[in-house]
Structures are given as C-alpha cells and as structure tokens.
C-alpha cells in the first residue's frame, strides 16, 4: 500500500522548470535511431537517474527486423561557387536528412534540388526528414532559403558514416514491493525537436526521480529507446519477461499547450485505460480520450497482437496535429514549463490510482458495522467533509467483498480517489477492512 500522496511535498513549478531545463540541455544534440547523439543524450539522463545503457550490435535479428548500421555525422553543407555555406548543418541539425549516406560532390542547382526538402506552407520553417531504411541523402531548408538559391555549381558535402556499430538504448529499473511492473517508455531518436521527443524524455526522467523517492508497490521500468526499432529490439530481447508488465504508458508530445490526449491500449479496457479516464475526469483539465489505432509512437509495437501489452499513450496534442510537428518550429518556444508540469501532475495522479487500486475484504460484512462506537461517525473534518467521508466508508464497506477494487468503487460512487483512500485508511486502521491479498510478492530485477 502506498502511504503518501505522490504530489504532497512536491513543488510542481520547480518540476516544470527542471523539465524545461533538461529539454533545453538536450535540444542541440543531433540524435538519430543510432549513433553518438543517442549516447550523449543517455549520458545526460544518467546524471539524474542510474540508467543502464545497452549496446546491441548491428545486424542482430529482432523479430522481423535487423538492428541497422550505426549512423554518425560530423558535418554537412552545401557551398556555392563563392565558397559560402548556403546550407549548413552547424546552424541546425535538421538541415540534413537523418541517415544520409556520405557524399562529396559538385552538382548543378537542378540536380541539387532533387535532394532538397522544404515546407512551402511555412516558408520560414525547416522540415525534419529521415531515410533510415533506404540509402539516400538530402538536405532540408526553409522555403525562403530555397527560393534564394541561384543557378550555380554547388559543392555538396555530407560527412557521415554508416557502418557496423550498435543500437543504443537506456533502461532504468526501480524495484517496488511487487515484481509486477509498470512500464514507461519514450523515444530518444529525434534531433533538435522539443515537443515530439524531448518533452517525453524530460517527463519520464522526472517521474523516475519522483518514484525513486517513494516506496512504490509496483516496480517501474523506464525505457529510453529510439522509436520503432528501439522498442522492437527491447521487446525481442525481453519477450520472456513481458508477463510482469501490468500497466504501461508511452509518453510523447507532453509540453505543448494543447489539451491532454490519451490513446487507449489495444485492449481498450485495461486498468490503465480506466485509471487514466478516471484521473482525467477528476482533473479539471480539458482532455480527449481516443481509441487505439496502429499509428503513432511505440504503442504500435507494445500493442501489436503478439505482444498486446496494456500500454496507453499519454500526450497533449498528438503527432501530426500541431503545425510545428516535425519542423524547426517544434522548438524551445513551443514547449512551456507549466505544460510540462501539468503533464507530470496528471501522470502522478494516474500512477497513484494504479498504486492504490487493490481489493479489500469487509471484516464485518453482516449488516453495517457501528461506526459511531469506533469514532468514525461524523468525526473527521467539517460537516461536508465528514458526510463525504461517511459516504466513502459506506461504499467501501458495501463493495469490499474481494471482487471490487478501489477504482471500481471510485467509479461507481463518483467520489474523489483521495476521499476513497482516506476512508480506506480509517477502515483499515479500525480493523474493518483488510487487503484481499496481504502477501506481497518479492521484487526481482
Ligand atoms: Zn516524431
């Protein structure tokens, strides 16, 4: 049983500031699905939580895929005949199509344009493009810069390497009272993009730190993996242990100012789906709950039919639904500390419901026990408070036949979860309720 409230003694403003600072620190790094940018990112996370960094060799078969070759970039540019860099990787890492093969050549403007990507609808923004699984090269630039390119001979240099190496991912296991796990996952493969990528990382780090200060019932596993291939790799390596995962969340796009969006698990009725819906209903914030669809982030892998984990996806504005998505405008202005801190608070509320969501047995099930004799009748707080408390106790005593959990009772009664747990504490203290299963399983990493 979790004693303290996850959010008491927590300064949420400070947490928002810390998450924003972490986003800012990670922002300049050029990440991709493999390579030194991911390692550097994970090392920075390691300064805050004791992350284990795994290196999986290129070519390793993972389900229907193979771990790709490792990609690293040192420099890239396009120079005009005056020797001026008209496109310069040093100014923005978005300028180079991720996984571009090495190039050193001279081309005409016409030929160059075959390898250029722009966003005519947002002429100031640089798009974000990748070519992971098809050997290619390219540059991304603002449409305004593209319009300024003159007929000329251009020198193209992409100083990259694409060779046998490793896929790198980070994992942090936080043991709880039980060996049953909650899995929290985020992707670490995007370069200088804040909401899509860095906001999820910062939220996962702060959740890991906060849970590390508590004594959680569940064990928690945090994954910082490159999108798609990273989660496929982790799932392939850990298939035998997946039955331990009881709940999970994929975190992405949690720093913009849009309303909360929760995408349900493939199952649609998992405990995490109900806990999130309940916590959102009682949050006072605007939100939307959407059904699972096989498009989006790593829930696509976690919720594939042969894996089918109870993993939902927690976001604010989903991928592709904000104009800045996958462009240079997904920057430090799009993400705000307050939005990050509200997302953090919402996740803590959901985890708190999961942590406390157990079934109890009424120890005095034949008619109502006499609450007054035990000092439980109209004794707690003010008039309204005490009436709500009594109501919560009556619901708990009536439904605690071992088959209703606290969340069942909270949903049915419409009462706040905090009211239910307070009443539960009082009834347990007076020996009127007992956990259905007192024996806690031991935790193993
Ligand atoms: Zn993305």
PDB file of C-alpha atoms in Angstrom, residues 38-146:
ATOM      1  CA  UNK A  38      21.676   8.924 -28.560  1.00  0.00           C
ATOM      2  CA  UNK A  39      24.654   8.025 -26.335  1.00  0.00           C
ATOM      3  CA  UNK A  40      25.234  11.641 -25.365  1.00  0.00           C
ATOM      4  CA  UNK A  41      21.528  12.030 -24.570  1.00  0.00           C
ATOM      5  CA  UNK A  42      21.521   8.921 -22.383  1.00  0.00           C
ATOM      6  CA  UNK A  43      24.686  10.080 -20.568  1.00  0.00           C
ATOM      7  CA  UNK A  44      22.952  13.352 -19.680  1.00  0.00           C
ATOM      8  CA  UNK A  45      19.942  11.394 -18.377  1.00  0.00           C
ATOM      9  CA  UNK A  46      22.405   9.266 -16.388  1.00  0.00           C
ATOM     10  CA  UNK A  47      23.384  12.387 -14.440  1.00  0.00           C
ATOM     11  CA  UNK A  48      19.892  12.263 -12.930  1.00  0.00           C
ATOM     12  CA  UNK A  49      18.853   8.604 -12.811  1.00  0.00           C
ATOM     13  CA  UNK A  50      21.010   5.430 -12.736  1.00  0.00           C
ATOM     14  CA  UNK A  51      20.253   4.376 -16.280  1.00  0.00           C
ATOM     15  CA  UNK A  52      21.725   1.177 -17.716  1.00  0.00           C
ATOM     16  CA  UNK A  53      22.928   1.772 -21.258  1.00  0.00           C
ATOM     17  CA  UNK A  54      22.598  -1.203 -23.607  1.00  0.00           C
ATOM     18  CA  UNK A  55      24.516  -1.551 -26.886  1.00  0.00           C
ATOM     19  CA  UNK A  56      23.031  -4.023 -29.389  1.00  0.00           C
ATOM     20  CA  UNK A  57      25.266  -4.874 -32.385  1.00  0.00           C
ATOM     21  CA  UNK A  58      24.199  -4.001 -35.929  1.00  0.00           C
ATOM     22  CA  UNK A  59      22.742  -6.998 -37.711  1.00  0.00           C
ATOM     23  CA  UNK A  60      21.175  -8.518 -34.586  1.00  0.00           C
ATOM     24  CA  UNK A  61      17.854 -10.035 -35.671  1.00  0.00           C
ATOM     25  CA  UNK A  62      14.917  -8.609 -33.697  1.00  0.00           C
ATOM     26  CA  UNK A  63      11.604 -10.204 -34.695  1.00  0.00           C
ATOM     27  CA  UNK A  64      11.103  -9.344 -38.393  1.00  0.00           C
ATOM     28  CA  UNK A  65      13.814  -6.673 -38.350  1.00  0.00           C
ATOM     29  CA  UNK A  66      17.585  -6.382 -38.002  1.00  0.00           C
ATOM     30  CA  UNK A  67      19.412  -3.810 -35.910  1.00  0.00           C
ATOM     31  CA  UNK A  68      20.579  -1.284 -38.544  1.00  0.00           C
ATOM     32  CA  UNK A  69      24.062   0.009 -39.151  1.00  0.00           C
ATOM     33  CA  UNK A  70      25.137   2.859 -36.925  1.00  0.00           C
ATOM     34  CA  UNK A  71      24.937   6.371 -38.336  1.00  0.00           C
ATOM     35  CA  UNK A  72      27.134   9.248 -37.225  1.00  0.00           C
ATOM     36  CA  UNK A  73      27.522  12.739 -38.602  1.00  0.00           C
ATOM     37  CA  UNK A  74      30.365  15.215 -38.193  1.00  0.00           C
ATOM     38  CA  UNK A  75      29.478  17.944 -40.668  1.00  0.00           C
ATOM     39  CA  UNK A  76      27.403  18.665 -43.746  1.00  0.00           C
ATOM     40  CA  UNK A  77      26.970  21.643 -46.020  1.00  0.00           C
ATOM     41  CA  UNK A  78      26.157  22.943 -49.466  1.00  0.00           C
ATOM     42  CA  UNK A  79      28.546  25.659 -50.720  1.00  0.00           C
ATOM     43  CA  UNK A  80      28.010  27.984 -53.653  1.00  0.00           C
ATOM     44  CA  UNK A  81      30.776  28.848 -56.133  1.00  0.00           C
ATOM     45  CA  UNK A  82      31.899  31.698 -53.829  1.00  0.00           C
ATOM     46  CA  UNK A  83      32.600  29.124 -51.125  1.00  0.00           C
ATOM     47  CA  UNK A  84      29.706  30.305 -48.923  1.00  0.00           C
ATOM     48  CA  UNK A  85      27.759  27.693 -46.972  1.00  0.00           C
ATOM     49  CA  UNK A  86      24.193  28.184 -48.212  1.00  0.00           C
ATOM     50  CA  UNK A  87      23.003  25.186 -46.182  1.00  0.00           C
ATOM     51  CA  UNK A  88      24.940  24.461 -43.010  1.00  0.00           C
ATOM     52  CA  UNK A  89      24.471  21.528 -40.600  1.00  0.00           C
ATOM     53  CA  UNK A  90      26.369  23.539 -37.973  1.00  0.00           C
ATOM     54  CA  UNK A  91      23.479  26.018 -37.858  1.00  0.00           C
ATOM     55  CA  UNK A  92      20.719  23.404 -37.479  1.00  0.00           C
ATOM     56  CA  UNK A  93      20.967  19.636 -37.368  1.00  0.00           C
ATOM     57  CA  UNK A  94      17.572  19.472 -39.100  1.00  0.00           C
ATOM     58  CA  UNK A  95      19.286  20.585 -42.329  1.00  0.00           C
ATOM     59  CA  UNK A  96      20.477  17.037 -43.055  1.00  0.00           C
ATOM     60  CA  UNK A  97      18.136  14.144 -43.806  1.00  0.00           C
ATOM     61  CA  UNK A  98      18.824  11.696 -40.999  1.00  0.00           C
ATOM     62  CA  UNK A  99      20.768   8.611 -42.156  1.00  0.00           C
ATOM     63  CA  UNK A 100      22.067  10.419 -45.248  1.00  0.00           C
ATOM     64  CA  UNK A 101      24.922   8.444 -46.788  1.00  0.00           C
ATOM     65  CA  UNK A 102      28.341  10.162 -47.155  1.00  0.00           C
ATOM     66  CA  UNK A 103      28.531  12.495 -50.152  1.00  0.00           C
ATOM     67  CA  UNK A 104      31.314  14.671 -51.590  1.00  0.00           C
ATOM     68  CA  UNK A 105      30.403  16.019 -54.991  1.00  0.00           C
ATOM     69  CA  UNK A 106      29.664  19.028 -57.174  1.00  0.00           C
ATOM     70  CA  UNK A 107      26.218  19.422 -58.680  1.00  0.00           C
ATOM     71  CA  UNK A 108      24.110  21.880 -60.643  1.00  0.00           C
ATOM     72  CA  UNK A 109      21.177  23.634 -58.962  1.00  0.00           C
ATOM     73  CA  UNK A 110      18.760  21.446 -60.894  1.00  0.00           C
ATOM     74  CA  UNK A 111      20.453  18.263 -59.643  1.00  0.00           C
ATOM     75  CA  UNK A 112      20.756  19.639 -56.098  1.00  0.00           C
ATOM     76  CA  UNK A 113      17.026  20.394 -55.947  1.00  0.00           C
ATOM     77  CA  UNK A 114      16.257  16.676 -56.330  1.00  0.00           C
ATOM     78  CA  UNK A 115      17.717  16.288 -52.841  1.00  0.00           C
ATOM     79  CA  UNK A 116      16.151  19.322 -51.144  1.00  0.00           C
ATOM     80  CA  UNK A 117      13.042  19.360 -48.927  1.00  0.00           C
ATOM     81  CA  UNK A 118      11.070  22.444 -47.900  1.00  0.00           C
ATOM     82  CA  UNK A 119       7.671  23.414 -46.497  1.00  0.00           C
ATOM     83  CA  UNK A 120       6.086  25.935 -48.898  1.00  0.00           C
ATOM     84  CA  UNK A 121       3.149  26.439 -46.482  1.00  0.00           C
ATOM     85  CA  UNK A 122       5.507  27.506 -43.698  1.00  0.00           C
ATOM     86  CA  UNK A 123       8.307  29.196 -45.644  1.00  0.00           C
ATOM     87  CA  UNK A 124      10.413  30.035 -42.542  1.00  0.00           C
ATOM     88  CA  UNK A 125      10.499  26.530 -41.107  1.00  0.00           C
ATOM     89  CA  UNK A 126      12.943  23.696 -41.796  1.00  0.00           C
ATOM     90  CA  UNK A 127      11.290  20.277 -42.147  1.00  0.00           C
ATOM     91  CA  UNK A 128      12.574  17.144 -40.378  1.00  0.00           C
ATOM     92  CA  UNK A 129      13.147  14.184 -42.693  1.00  0.00           C
ATOM     93  CA  UNK A 130      14.701  10.743 -42.322  1.00  0.00           C
ATOM     94  CA  UNK A 131      15.754   7.960 -44.632  1.00  0.00           C
ATOM     95  CA  UNK A 132      16.570   5.122 -42.247  1.00  0.00           C
ATOM     96  CA  UNK A 133      15.862   2.140 -44.397  1.00  0.00           C
ATOM     97  CA  UNK A 134      16.551   3.420 -47.934  1.00  0.00           C
ATOM     98  CA  UNK A 135      20.090   4.583 -48.788  1.00  0.00           C
ATOM     99  CA  UNK A 136      19.762   8.188 -49.810  1.00  0.00           C
ATOM    100  CA  UNK A 137      20.934  11.689 -48.986  1.00  0.00           C
ATOM    101  CA  UNK A 138      19.275  15.037 -48.727  1.00  0.00           C
ATOM    102  CA  UNK A 139      19.041  18.466 -47.154  1.00  0.00           C
ATOM    103  CA  UNK A 140      16.109  20.241 -45.526  1.00  0.00           C
ATOM    104  CA  UNK A 141      15.837  24.014 -45.592  1.00  0.00           C
ATOM    105  CA  UNK A 142      13.328  26.806 -45.276  1.00  0.00           C
ATOM    106  CA  UNK A 143      11.363  27.504 -48.421  1.00  0.00           C
ATOM    107  CA  UNK A 144      12.602  31.117 -48.313  1.00  0.00           C
ATOM    108  CA  UNK A 145      16.235  29.918 -48.417  1.00  0.00           C
ATOM    109  CA  UNK A 146      15.340  27.518 -51.215  1.00  0.00           C
TER     110      UNK A 146
END
